[in-house]
mmCIF file with all atom_site columns, C-alpha atoms and ligand atoms in Angstrom:
data_model
loop_
_atom_site.group_PDB
_atom_site.id
_atom_site.type_symbol
_atom_site.label_atom_id
_atom_site.label_alt_id
_atom_site.label_comp_id
_atom_site.label_asym_id
_atom_site.label_entity_id
_atom_site.label_seq_id
_atom_site.pdbx_PDB_ins_code
_atom_site.Cartn_x
_atom_site.Cartn_y
_atom_site.Cartn_z
_atom_site.occupancy
_atom_site.B_iso_or_equiv
_atom_site.pdbx_formal_charge
_atom_site.auth_seq_id
_atom_site.auth_comp_id
_atom_site.auth_asym_id
_atom_site.auth_atom_id
_atom_site.pdbx_PDB_model_num
ATOM   1   C CA . MET A 1 1   ? -15.429 63.538 -55.945 1.00 93.00 ? 1166 MET A CA 1
ATOM   2   C CA . LYS A 1 2   ? -12.912 63.425 -53.110 1.00 97.00 ? 1167 LYS A CA 1
ATOM   3   C CA . LYS A 1 3   ? -14.011 65.008 -49.877 1.00 98.00 ? 1168 LYS A CA 1
ATOM   4   C CA . ILE A 1 4   ? -11.374 66.637 -47.745 1.00 98.00 ? 1169 ILE A CA 1
ATOM   5   C CA . ALA A 1 5   ? -11.936 67.732 -44.147 1.00 98.00 ? 1170 ALA A CA 1
ATOM   6   C CA . ILE A 1 6   ? -9.622  70.491 -42.946 1.00 98.00 ? 1171 ILE A CA 1
ATOM   7   C CA . LEU A 1 7   ? -9.335  70.737 -39.160 1.00 98.00 ? 1172 LEU A CA 1
ATOM   8   C CA . ALA A 1 8   ? -7.952  73.981 -37.757 1.00 98.00 ? 1173 ALA A CA 1
ATOM   9   C CA . SER A 1 9   ? -7.936  75.618 -34.337 1.00 97.00 ? 1174 SER A CA 1
ATOM   10  C CA . GLY A 1 10  ? -6.732  79.116 -35.082 1.00 96.00 ? 1175 GLY A CA 1
ATOM   11  C CA . SER A 1 11  ? -6.094  81.683 -37.778 1.00 97.00 ? 1176 SER A CA 1
ATOM   12  C CA . GLY A 1 12  ? -6.339  79.266 -40.679 1.00 98.00 ? 1177 GLY A CA 1
ATOM   13  C CA . SER A 1 13  ? -3.986  80.875 -43.160 1.00 98.00 ? 1178 SER A CA 1
ATOM   14  C CA . ASN A 1 14  ? -2.900  77.407 -44.297 1.00 98.00 ? 1179 ASN A CA 1
ATOM   15  C CA . ALA A 1 15  ? -6.525  76.305 -44.649 1.00 98.00 ? 1180 ALA A CA 1
ATOM   16  C CA . GLU A 1 16  ? -7.232  79.306 -46.858 1.00 98.00 ? 1181 GLU A CA 1
ATOM   17  C CA . ASN A 1 17  ? -4.100  78.710 -48.926 1.00 98.00 ? 1182 ASN A CA 1
ATOM   18  C CA . ILE A 1 18  ? -5.061  75.061 -49.476 1.00 98.00 ? 1183 ILE A CA 1
ATOM   19  C CA . VAL A 1 19  ? -8.619  75.914 -50.540 1.00 98.00 ? 1184 VAL A CA 1
ATOM   20  C CA . ASN A 1 20  ? -7.301  78.523 -52.980 1.00 98.00 ? 1185 ASN A CA 1
ATOM   21  C CA . TYR A 1 21  ? -4.745  76.118 -54.437 1.00 98.00 ? 1186 TYR A CA 1
ATOM   22  C CA . PHE A 1 22  ? -7.492  73.619 -55.321 1.00 97.00 ? 1187 PHE A CA 1
ATOM   23  C CA . LYS A 1 23  ? -10.184 76.094 -56.360 1.00 95.00 ? 1188 LYS A CA 1
ATOM   24  C CA . ASP A 1 24  ? -10.172 75.058 -60.034 1.00 94.00 ? 1189 ASP A CA 1
ATOM   25  C CA . LYS A 1 25  ? -10.182 71.336 -59.254 1.00 92.00 ? 1190 LYS A CA 1
ATOM   26  C CA . LYS A 1 26  ? -13.810 70.324 -59.569 1.00 88.00 ? 1191 LYS A CA 1
ATOM   27  C CA . ASP A 1 27  ? -13.282 66.772 -58.285 1.00 94.00 ? 1192 ASP A CA 1
ATOM   28  C CA . ILE A 1 28  ? -12.143 67.862 -54.806 1.00 97.00 ? 1193 ILE A CA 1
ATOM   29  C CA . SER A 1 29  ? -14.371 69.437 -52.195 1.00 97.00 ? 1194 SER A CA 1
ATOM   30  C CA . PHE A 1 30  ? -13.509 70.891 -48.816 1.00 98.00 ? 1195 PHE A CA 1
ATOM   31  C CA . LYS A 1 31  ? -15.196 71.451 -45.511 1.00 98.00 ? 1196 LYS A CA 1
ATOM   32  C CA . ILE A 1 32  ? -13.467 73.286 -42.685 1.00 98.00 ? 1197 ILE A CA 1
ATOM   33  C CA . TYR A 1 33  ? -13.998 72.221 -39.081 1.00 98.00 ? 1198 TYR A CA 1
ATOM   34  C CA . SER A 1 34  ? -12.783 73.990 -35.970 1.00 98.00 ? 1199 SER A CA 1
ATOM   35  C CA . ASN A 1 35  ? -12.856 73.035 -32.320 1.00 98.00 ? 1200 ASN A CA 1
ATOM   36  C CA . LYS A 1 36  ? -13.071 76.764 -31.524 1.00 98.00 ? 1201 LYS A CA 1
ATOM   37  C CA . LYS A 1 37  ? -16.326 78.393 -32.561 1.00 97.00 ? 1202 LYS A CA 1
ATOM   38  C CA . ASP A 1 38  ? -14.707 81.855 -32.651 1.00 98.00 ? 1203 ASP A CA 1
ATOM   39  C CA . ALA A 1 39  ? -11.557 80.769 -34.547 1.00 98.00 ? 1204 ALA A CA 1
ATOM   40  C CA . TYR A 1 40  ? -10.643 83.102 -37.390 1.00 98.00 ? 1205 TYR A CA 1
ATOM   41  C CA . VAL A 1 41  ? -10.445 80.110 -39.739 1.00 98.00 ? 1206 VAL A CA 1
ATOM   42  C CA . LEU A 1 42  ? -14.269 80.002 -39.709 1.00 98.00 ? 1207 LEU A CA 1
ATOM   43  C CA . GLU A 1 43  ? -14.403 83.641 -40.887 1.00 98.00 ? 1208 GLU A CA 1
ATOM   44  C CA . ARG A 1 44  ? -12.086 82.667 -43.704 1.00 98.00 ? 1209 ARG A CA 1
ATOM   45  C CA . ALA A 1 45  ? -14.304 79.694 -44.612 1.00 98.00 ? 1210 ALA A CA 1
ATOM   46  C CA . LYS A 1 46  ? -17.346 81.959 -44.760 1.00 98.00 ? 1211 LYS A CA 1
ATOM   47  C CA . ARG A 1 47  ? -15.512 84.437 -46.989 1.00 98.00 ? 1212 ARG A CA 1
ATOM   48  C CA . LEU A 1 48  ? -14.235 81.636 -49.250 1.00 98.00 ? 1213 LEU A CA 1
ATOM   49  C CA . GLY A 1 49  ? -17.690 80.098 -49.552 1.00 97.00 ? 1214 GLY A CA 1
ATOM   50  C CA . VAL A 1 50  ? -16.479 76.805 -48.098 1.00 98.00 ? 1215 VAL A CA 1
ATOM   51  C CA . PRO A 1 51  ? -18.821 74.833 -45.798 1.00 98.00 ? 1216 PRO A CA 1
ATOM   52  C CA . TYR A 1 52  ? -17.734 75.018 -42.190 1.00 98.00 ? 1217 TYR A CA 1
ATOM   53  C CA . GLU A 1 53  ? -18.698 73.900 -38.753 1.00 98.00 ? 1218 GLU A CA 1
ATOM   54  C CA . SER A 1 54  ? -17.385 73.979 -35.206 1.00 98.00 ? 1219 SER A CA 1
ATOM   55  C CA . PHE A 1 55  ? -17.400 71.076 -32.799 1.00 98.00 ? 1220 PHE A CA 1
ATOM   56  C CA . LEU A 1 56  ? -16.651 70.463 -29.148 1.00 98.00 ? 1221 LEU A CA 1
ATOM   57  C CA . LYS A 1 57  ? -13.550 68.757 -27.777 1.00 98.00 ? 1222 LYS A CA 1
ATOM   58  C CA . SER A 1 58  ? -15.948 66.291 -26.085 1.00 98.00 ? 1223 SER A CA 1
ATOM   59  C CA . GLU A 1 59  ? -17.431 65.416 -29.510 1.00 98.00 ? 1224 GLU A CA 1
ATOM   60  C CA . LEU A 1 60  ? -13.945 64.620 -30.800 1.00 98.00 ? 1225 LEU A CA 1
ATOM   61  C CA . GLU A 1 61  ? -13.289 62.439 -27.769 1.00 97.00 ? 1226 GLU A CA 1
ATOM   62  C CA . ASP A 1 62  ? -16.626 60.584 -27.652 1.00 97.00 ? 1227 ASP A CA 1
ATOM   63  C CA . GLY A 1 63  ? -16.723 59.667 -31.361 1.00 97.00 ? 1228 GLY A CA 1
ATOM   64  C CA . THR A 1 64  ? -19.564 62.022 -32.362 1.00 98.00 ? 1229 THR A CA 1
ATOM   65  C CA . PHE A 1 65  ? -17.234 63.988 -34.593 1.00 98.00 ? 1230 PHE A CA 1
ATOM   66  C CA . LEU A 1 66  ? -15.852 60.829 -36.216 1.00 98.00 ? 1231 LEU A CA 1
ATOM   67  C CA . SER A 1 67  ? -19.414 59.620 -36.910 1.00 98.00 ? 1232 SER A CA 1
ATOM   68  C CA . LYS A 1 68  ? -20.064 62.909 -38.653 1.00 98.00 ? 1233 LYS A CA 1
ATOM   69  C CA . LEU A 1 69  ? -16.973 62.539 -40.882 1.00 98.00 ? 1234 LEU A CA 1
ATOM   70  C CA . ILE A 1 70  ? -18.047 59.008 -41.781 1.00 98.00 ? 1235 ILE A CA 1
ATOM   71  C CA . ALA A 1 71  ? -21.646 60.101 -42.500 1.00 98.00 ? 1236 ALA A CA 1
ATOM   72  C CA . GLU A 1 72  ? -20.304 62.890 -44.726 1.00 97.00 ? 1237 GLU A CA 1
ATOM   73  C CA . LYS A 1 73  ? -18.120 60.347 -46.567 1.00 98.00 ? 1238 LYS A CA 1
ATOM   74  C CA . VAL A 1 74  ? -14.884 62.223 -45.928 1.00 98.00 ? 1239 VAL A CA 1
ATOM   75  C CA . ASP A 1 75  ? -11.949 60.653 -47.796 1.00 98.00 ? 1240 ASP A CA 1
ATOM   76  C CA . PHE A 1 76  ? -8.990  62.497 -46.286 1.00 98.00 ? 1241 PHE A CA 1
ATOM   77  C CA . VAL A 1 77  ? -8.268  64.714 -43.285 1.00 98.00 ? 1242 VAL A CA 1
ATOM   78  C CA . VAL A 1 78  ? -5.861  67.669 -43.230 1.00 98.00 ? 1243 VAL A CA 1
ATOM   79  C CA . LEU A 1 79  ? -4.715  69.104 -39.907 1.00 97.00 ? 1244 LEU A CA 1
ATOM   80  C CA . ALA A 1 80  ? -3.774  72.728 -40.528 1.00 98.00 ? 1245 ALA A CA 1
ATOM   81  C CA . GLY A 1 81  ? -2.899  74.234 -37.168 1.00 96.00 ? 1246 GLY A CA 1
ATOM   82  C CA . PHE A 1 82  ? -5.117  71.806 -35.262 1.00 96.00 ? 1247 PHE A CA 1
ATOM   83  C CA . LEU A 1 83  ? -4.142  71.517 -31.629 1.00 92.00 ? 1248 LEU A CA 1
ATOM   84  C CA . LEU A 1 84  ? -6.151  68.617 -30.193 1.00 93.00 ? 1249 LEU A CA 1
ATOM   85  C CA . LYS A 1 85  ? -5.038  65.011 -30.097 1.00 91.00 ? 1250 LYS A CA 1
ATOM   86  C CA . ILE A 1 86  ? -6.679  62.777 -32.702 1.00 94.00 ? 1251 ILE A CA 1
ATOM   87  C CA . PRO A 1 87  ? -8.407  59.817 -31.008 1.00 95.00 ? 1252 PRO A CA 1
ATOM   88  C CA . ASP A 1 88  ? -7.277  56.273 -31.831 1.00 93.00 ? 1253 ASP A CA 1
ATOM   89  C CA . GLU A 1 89  ? -10.624 55.283 -33.409 1.00 95.00 ? 1254 GLU A CA 1
ATOM   90  C CA . MET A 1 90  ? -10.213 58.081 -35.931 1.00 96.00 ? 1255 MET A CA 1
ATOM   91  C CA . LEU A 1 91  ? -6.742  56.783 -36.852 1.00 95.00 ? 1256 LEU A CA 1
ATOM   92  C CA . THR A 1 92  ? -8.249  53.359 -37.408 1.00 93.00 ? 1257 THR A CA 1
ATOM   93  C CA . VAL A 1 93  ? -10.951 54.733 -39.710 1.00 95.00 ? 1258 VAL A CA 1
ATOM   94  C CA . PHE A 1 94  ? -8.491  56.945 -41.633 1.00 95.00 ? 1259 PHE A CA 1
ATOM   95  C CA . PRO A 1 95  ? -5.252  54.920 -41.794 1.00 91.00 ? 1260 PRO A CA 1
ATOM   96  C CA . ASP A 1 96  ? -2.521  57.076 -43.387 1.00 91.00 ? 1261 ASP A CA 1
ATOM   97  C CA . LYS A 1 97  ? -5.277  59.465 -44.424 1.00 96.00 ? 1262 LYS A CA 1
ATOM   98  C CA . ILE A 1 98  ? -4.692  62.131 -41.794 1.00 97.00 ? 1263 ILE A CA 1
ATOM   99  C CA . VAL A 1 99  ? -1.879  64.536 -42.553 1.00 97.00 ? 1264 VAL A CA 1
ATOM   100 C CA . ASN A 1 100 ? -0.458  67.197 -40.250 1.00 96.00 ? 1265 ASN A CA 1
ATOM   101 C CA . ILE A 1 101 ? 1.911   70.090 -40.744 1.00 97.00 ? 1266 ILE A CA 1
ATOM   102 C CA . HIS A 1 102 ? 4.334   71.100 -38.020 1.00 96.00 ? 1267 HIS A CA 1
ATOM   103 C CA . PRO A 1 103 ? 6.436   74.278 -38.160 1.00 97.00 ? 1268 PRO A CA 1
ATOM   104 C CA . SER A 1 104 ? 9.799   72.719 -37.257 1.00 97.00 ? 1269 SER A CA 1
ATOM   105 C CA . LEU A 1 105 ? 12.139  69.974 -38.318 1.00 97.00 ? 1270 LEU A CA 1
ATOM   106 C CA . LEU A 1 106 ? 10.655  67.135 -36.286 1.00 95.00 ? 1271 LEU A CA 1
ATOM   107 C CA . PRO A 1 107 ? 11.644  65.396 -34.081 1.00 94.00 ? 1272 PRO A CA 1
ATOM   108 C CA . LYS A 1 108 ? 13.060  68.738 -32.951 1.00 96.00 ? 1273 LYS A CA 1
ATOM   109 C CA . TYR A 1 109 ? 10.613  71.150 -31.296 1.00 96.00 ? 1274 TYR A CA 1
ATOM   110 C CA . GLY A 1 110 ? 7.621   68.843 -31.409 1.00 93.00 ? 1275 GLY A CA 1
ATOM   111 C CA . GLY A 1 111 ? 5.368   67.338 -28.797 1.00 87.00 ? 1276 GLY A CA 1
ATOM   112 C CA . LYS A 1 112 ? 2.578   68.512 -26.563 1.00 83.00 ? 1277 LYS A CA 1
ATOM   113 C CA . GLY A 1 113 ? 2.460   72.272 -26.105 1.00 84.00 ? 1278 GLY A CA 1
ATOM   114 C CA . MET A 1 114 ? 4.792   72.923 -29.040 1.00 92.00 ? 1279 MET A CA 1
ATOM   115 C CA . TYR A 1 115 ? 2.764   74.847 -31.567 1.00 91.00 ? 1280 TYR A CA 1
ATOM   116 C CA . GLY A 1 116 ? 2.789   78.103 -33.458 1.00 89.00 ? 1281 GLY A CA 1
ATOM   117 C CA . MET A 1 117 ? 5.024   80.825 -32.026 1.00 95.00 ? 1282 MET A CA 1
ATOM   118 C CA . LYS A 1 118 ? 6.197   78.644 -29.134 1.00 96.00 ? 1283 LYS A CA 1
ATOM   119 C CA . VAL A 1 119 ? 8.102   76.559 -31.670 1.00 97.00 ? 1284 VAL A CA 1
ATOM   120 C CA . HIS A 1 120 ? 9.803   79.555 -33.282 1.00 98.00 ? 1285 HIS A CA 1
ATOM   121 C CA . GLU A 1 121 ? 10.667  81.095 -29.901 1.00 97.00 ? 1286 GLU A CA 1
ATOM   122 C CA . ALA A 1 122 ? 12.345  77.835 -28.865 1.00 97.00 ? 1287 ALA A CA 1
ATOM   123 C CA . VAL A 1 123 ? 14.249  77.603 -32.165 1.00 98.00 ? 1288 VAL A CA 1
ATOM   124 C CA . VAL A 1 124 ? 15.630  81.161 -31.760 1.00 98.00 ? 1289 VAL A CA 1
ATOM   125 C CA . ALA A 1 125 ? 16.394  80.671 -28.043 1.00 97.00 ? 1290 ALA A CA 1
ATOM   126 C CA . ALA A 1 126 ? 18.427  77.560 -28.893 1.00 98.00 ? 1291 ALA A CA 1
ATOM   127 C CA . GLY A 1 127 ? 20.453  79.435 -31.530 1.00 98.00 ? 1292 GLY A CA 1
ATOM   128 C CA . GLU A 1 128 ? 19.475  77.018 -34.296 1.00 98.00 ? 1293 GLU A CA 1
ATOM   129 C CA . LYS A 1 129 ? 20.978  77.743 -37.697 1.00 98.00 ? 1294 LYS A CA 1
ATOM   130 C CA . GLU A 1 130 ? 18.018  76.328 -39.564 1.00 98.00 ? 1295 GLU A CA 1
ATOM   131 C CA . SER A 1 131 ? 14.373  75.502 -39.116 1.00 98.00 ? 1296 SER A CA 1
ATOM   132 C CA . GLY A 1 132 ? 11.715  74.267 -41.503 1.00 98.00 ? 1297 GLY A CA 1
ATOM   133 C CA . ILE A 1 133 ? 8.515   72.308 -41.874 1.00 98.00 ? 1298 ILE A CA 1
ATOM   134 C CA . THR A 1 134 ? 7.511   68.710 -41.400 1.00 97.00 ? 1299 THR A CA 1
ATOM   135 C CA . ILE A 1 135 ? 4.472   67.212 -43.098 1.00 97.00 ? 1300 ILE A CA 1
ATOM   136 C CA . HIS A 1 136 ? 3.606   63.840 -41.627 1.00 96.00 ? 1301 HIS A CA 1
ATOM   137 C CA . THR A 1 137 ? 0.854   61.298 -41.225 1.00 96.00 ? 1302 THR A CA 1
ATOM   138 C CA . ILE A 1 138 ? -0.564  60.963 -37.750 1.00 91.00 ? 1303 ILE A CA 1
ATOM   139 C CA . ASP A 1 139 ? -0.157  58.254 -35.169 1.00 76.00 ? 1304 ASP A CA 1
ATOM   140 C CA . ASN A 1 140 ? -1.315  58.345 -31.588 1.00 72.00 ? 1305 ASN A CA 1
ATOM   141 C CA . HIS A 1 141 ? 1.432   60.639 -30.300 1.00 72.00 ? 1306 HIS A CA 1
ATOM   142 C CA . TYR A 1 142 ? 1.651   64.378 -30.757 1.00 66.00 ? 1307 TYR A CA 1
ATOM   143 C CA . ASP A 1 143 ? 3.726   65.334 -33.792 1.00 69.00 ? 1308 ASP A CA 1
ATOM   144 C CA . GLU A 1 144 ? 4.813   61.795 -34.593 1.00 74.00 ? 1309 GLU A CA 1
ATOM   145 C CA . GLY A 1 145 ? 4.015   59.428 -37.423 1.00 83.00 ? 1310 GLY A CA 1
ATOM   146 C CA . SER A 1 146 ? 5.667   58.951 -40.795 1.00 93.00 ? 1311 SER A CA 1
ATOM   147 C CA . VAL A 1 147 ? 7.384   61.938 -42.293 1.00 96.00 ? 1312 VAL A CA 1
ATOM   148 C CA . VAL A 1 148 ? 6.048   62.593 -45.784 1.00 97.00 ? 1313 VAL A CA 1
ATOM   149 C CA . PHE A 1 149 ? 8.012   65.765 -46.501 1.00 98.00 ? 1314 PHE A CA 1
ATOM   150 C CA . GLN A 1 150 ? 10.537  68.052 -44.826 1.00 98.00 ? 1315 GLN A CA 1
ATOM   151 C CA . THR A 1 151 ? 12.328  71.122 -46.024 1.00 98.00 ? 1316 THR A CA 1
ATOM   152 C CA . THR A 1 152 ? 14.543  73.682 -44.338 1.00 98.00 ? 1317 THR A CA 1
ATOM   153 C CA . VAL A 1 153 ? 15.105  77.404 -44.183 1.00 98.00 ? 1318 VAL A CA 1
ATOM   154 C CA . PRO A 1 154 ? 18.145  79.220 -42.709 1.00 98.00 ? 1319 PRO A CA 1
ATOM   155 C CA . VAL A 1 155 ? 17.765  80.990 -39.371 1.00 98.00 ? 1320 VAL A CA 1
ATOM   156 C CA . LEU A 1 156 ? 20.038  84.021 -39.125 1.00 98.00 ? 1321 LEU A CA 1
ATOM   157 C CA . PRO A 1 157 ? 21.548  85.180 -35.802 1.00 97.00 ? 1322 PRO A CA 1
ATOM   158 C CA . THR A 1 158 ? 19.518  88.383 -36.168 1.00 97.00 ? 1323 THR A CA 1
ATOM   159 C CA . ASP A 1 159 ? 16.186  86.623 -36.819 1.00 98.00 ? 1324 ASP A CA 1
ATOM   160 C CA . SER A 1 160 ? 13.391  87.139 -34.290 1.00 98.00 ? 1325 SER A CA 1
ATOM   161 C CA . PRO A 1 161 ? 10.803  84.388 -33.658 1.00 98.00 ? 1326 PRO A CA 1
ATOM   162 C CA . GLU A 1 162 ? 8.447   86.438 -35.875 1.00 98.00 ? 1327 GLU A CA 1
ATOM   163 C CA . ASP A 1 163 ? 11.027  86.394 -38.699 1.00 98.00 ? 1328 ASP A CA 1
ATOM   164 C CA . VAL A 1 164 ? 11.326  82.618 -38.416 1.00 98.00 ? 1329 VAL A CA 1
ATOM   165 C CA . ALA A 1 165 ? 7.530   82.274 -38.304 1.00 98.00 ? 1330 ALA A CA 1
ATOM   166 C CA . HIS A 1 166 ? 7.286   84.277 -41.509 1.00 98.00 ? 1331 HIS A CA 1
ATOM   167 C CA . LYS A 1 167 ? 9.881   82.161 -43.318 1.00 98.00 ? 1332 LYS A CA 1
ATOM   168 C CA . VAL A 1 168 ? 8.294   78.926 -42.127 1.00 98.00 ? 1333 VAL A CA 1
ATOM   169 C CA . HIS A 1 169 ? 4.810   80.055 -43.156 1.00 98.00 ? 1334 HIS A CA 1
ATOM   170 C CA . GLU A 1 170 ? 6.153   80.749 -46.659 1.00 98.00 ? 1335 GLU A CA 1
ATOM   171 C CA . LEU A 1 171 ? 7.393   77.148 -46.831 1.00 98.00 ? 1336 LEU A CA 1
ATOM   172 C CA . GLU A 1 172 ? 4.030   75.900 -45.589 1.00 98.00 ? 1337 GLU A CA 1
ATOM   173 C CA . TYR A 1 173 ? 2.111   77.853 -48.220 1.00 98.00 ? 1338 TYR A CA 1
ATOM   174 C CA . LYS A 1 174 ? 4.393   76.617 -50.990 1.00 98.00 ? 1339 LYS A CA 1
ATOM   175 C CA . TYR A 1 175 ? 4.613   72.933 -50.127 1.00 98.00 ? 1340 TYR A CA 1
ATOM   176 C CA . PHE A 1 176 ? 1.593   71.819 -48.063 1.00 98.00 ? 1341 PHE A CA 1
ATOM   177 C CA . PRO A 1 177 ? -0.959  71.991 -50.918 1.00 98.00 ? 1342 PRO A CA 1
ATOM   178 C CA . GLN A 1 178 ? 1.429   70.172 -53.278 1.00 98.00 ? 1343 GLN A CA 1
ATOM   179 C CA . VAL A 1 179 ? 1.998   67.360 -50.769 1.00 98.00 ? 1344 VAL A CA 1
ATOM   180 C CA . ILE A 1 180 ? -1.761  67.065 -50.141 1.00 98.00 ? 1345 ILE A CA 1
ATOM   181 C CA . GLU A 1 181 ? -2.384  66.896 -53.887 1.00 97.00 ? 1346 GLU A CA 1
ATOM   182 C CA . ASP A 1 182 ? 0.145   64.107 -54.220 1.00 97.00 ? 1347 ASP A CA 1
ATOM   183 C CA . MET A 1 183 ? -1.328  62.171 -51.286 1.00 97.00 ? 1348 MET A CA 1
ATOM   184 C CA . ILE A 1 184 ? -4.930  62.389 -52.449 1.00 97.00 ? 1349 ILE A CA 1
ATOM   185 C CA . SER A 1 185 ? -3.970  61.417 -55.990 1.00 96.00 ? 1350 SER A CA 1
ATOM   186 C CA . LYS A 1 186 ? -3.025  58.021 -54.499 1.00 93.00 ? 1351 LYS A CA 1
ATOM   187 C CA . LEU A 1 187 ? -6.335  57.444 -52.669 1.00 92.00 ? 1352 LEU A CA 1
HETATM 188 C C1 . GAR B 2 .   ? 1.145   76.582 -38.728 1.00 69.75 ? 281  GAR B C1 1
HETATM 189 O O1 . GAR B 2 .   ? 2.409   77.191 -38.708 1.00 69.75 ? 281  GAR B O1 1
HETATM 190 C C2 . GAR B 2 .   ? 1.259   75.109 -38.432 1.00 69.75 ? 281  GAR B C2 1
HETATM 191 O O2 . GAR B 2 .   ? 2.449   74.547 -38.883 1.00 69.75 ? 281  GAR B O2 1
HETATM 192 C C3 . GAR B 2 .   ? 1.207   75.099 -36.933 1.00 69.75 ? 281  GAR B C3 1
HETATM 193 O O3 . GAR B 2 .   ? 0.235   76.053 -36.596 1.00 69.75 ? 281  GAR B O3 1
HETATM 194 C C4 . GAR B 2 .   ? 0.303   77.104 -37.560 1.00 69.75 ? 281  GAR B C4 1
HETATM 195 C C5 . GAR B 2 .   ? -1.113  77.447 -37.973 1.00 69.75 ? 281  GAR B C5 1
HETATM 196 O O4 . GAR B 2 .   ? -1.129  78.608 -38.734 1.00 69.75 ? 281  GAR B O4 1
HETATM 197 N N1 . GAR B 2 .   ? 0.882   73.796 -36.430 1.00 69.75 ? 281  GAR B N1 1
HETATM 198 C C6 . GAR B 2 .   ? 1.365   73.324 -35.277 1.00 69.75 ? 281  GAR B C6 1
HETATM 199 O O5 . GAR B 2 .   ? 2.109   73.975 -34.550 1.00 69.75 ? 281  GAR B O5 1
HETATM 200 C C7 . GAR B 2 .   ? 0.925   71.904 -34.947 1.00 69.75 ? 281  GAR B C7 1
HETATM 201 N N2 . GAR B 2 .   ? 1.657   71.387 -33.821 1.00 69.75 ? 281  GAR B N2 1
HETATM 202 P P1 . GAR B 2 .   ? -2.430  78.997 -39.559 1.00 69.75 ? 281  GAR B P1 1
HETATM 203 O O6 . GAR B 2 .   ? -3.617  78.847 -38.610 1.00 69.75 ? 281  GAR B O6 1
HETATM 204 O O7 . GAR B 2 .   ? -2.234  80.413 -39.963 1.00 69.75 ? 281  GAR B O7 1
HETATM 205 O O8 . GAR B 2 .   ? -2.519  78.048 -40.720 1.00 69.75 ? 281  GAR B O8 1
#
């Protein structure tokens, strides 16, 4: 049995999509964790029948959260719209076993403060002709690490940030579970 921890701070549509993708795979189990106790992702977890829990930012920073992941024998960590920085000790415990998705073609439109709609607003404001997704392992900088997968989508001159968000989410739903499946098959 491989145990996957999904960390999410917000709506959690990717978390739900990932859980659904693996629902017939009996050798993989999920637990969803959020740093926001009222995040919609926890409602989704409840509805999906997936174990879930919230934690405090201080517990991430002081190692309490990491101790919990170790005690629960977590094998792999998926960041699906998770907005806090991962502490160095966690990177040491899970080398190349923490994967993040970012809704742009990194290194463009990454870094602290660049998340969700802010990314798509910046892409449209800059008149970019394409955007996309980046799936990458984590190092100790925001939105950096080794790129595992990238793919693009055209941005039309008439596209609003919401249009770009929609197109990018479609890419996320299609590719993120497949990339996770490939990564955990190599554990
Ligand atoms: C996703 O688009 C993800 O790429 C992005 O947050 C969104 C979460 O949506 N992540 C970042 O911006 C990380 N810097 P969701 O909660 O509906 O899955």
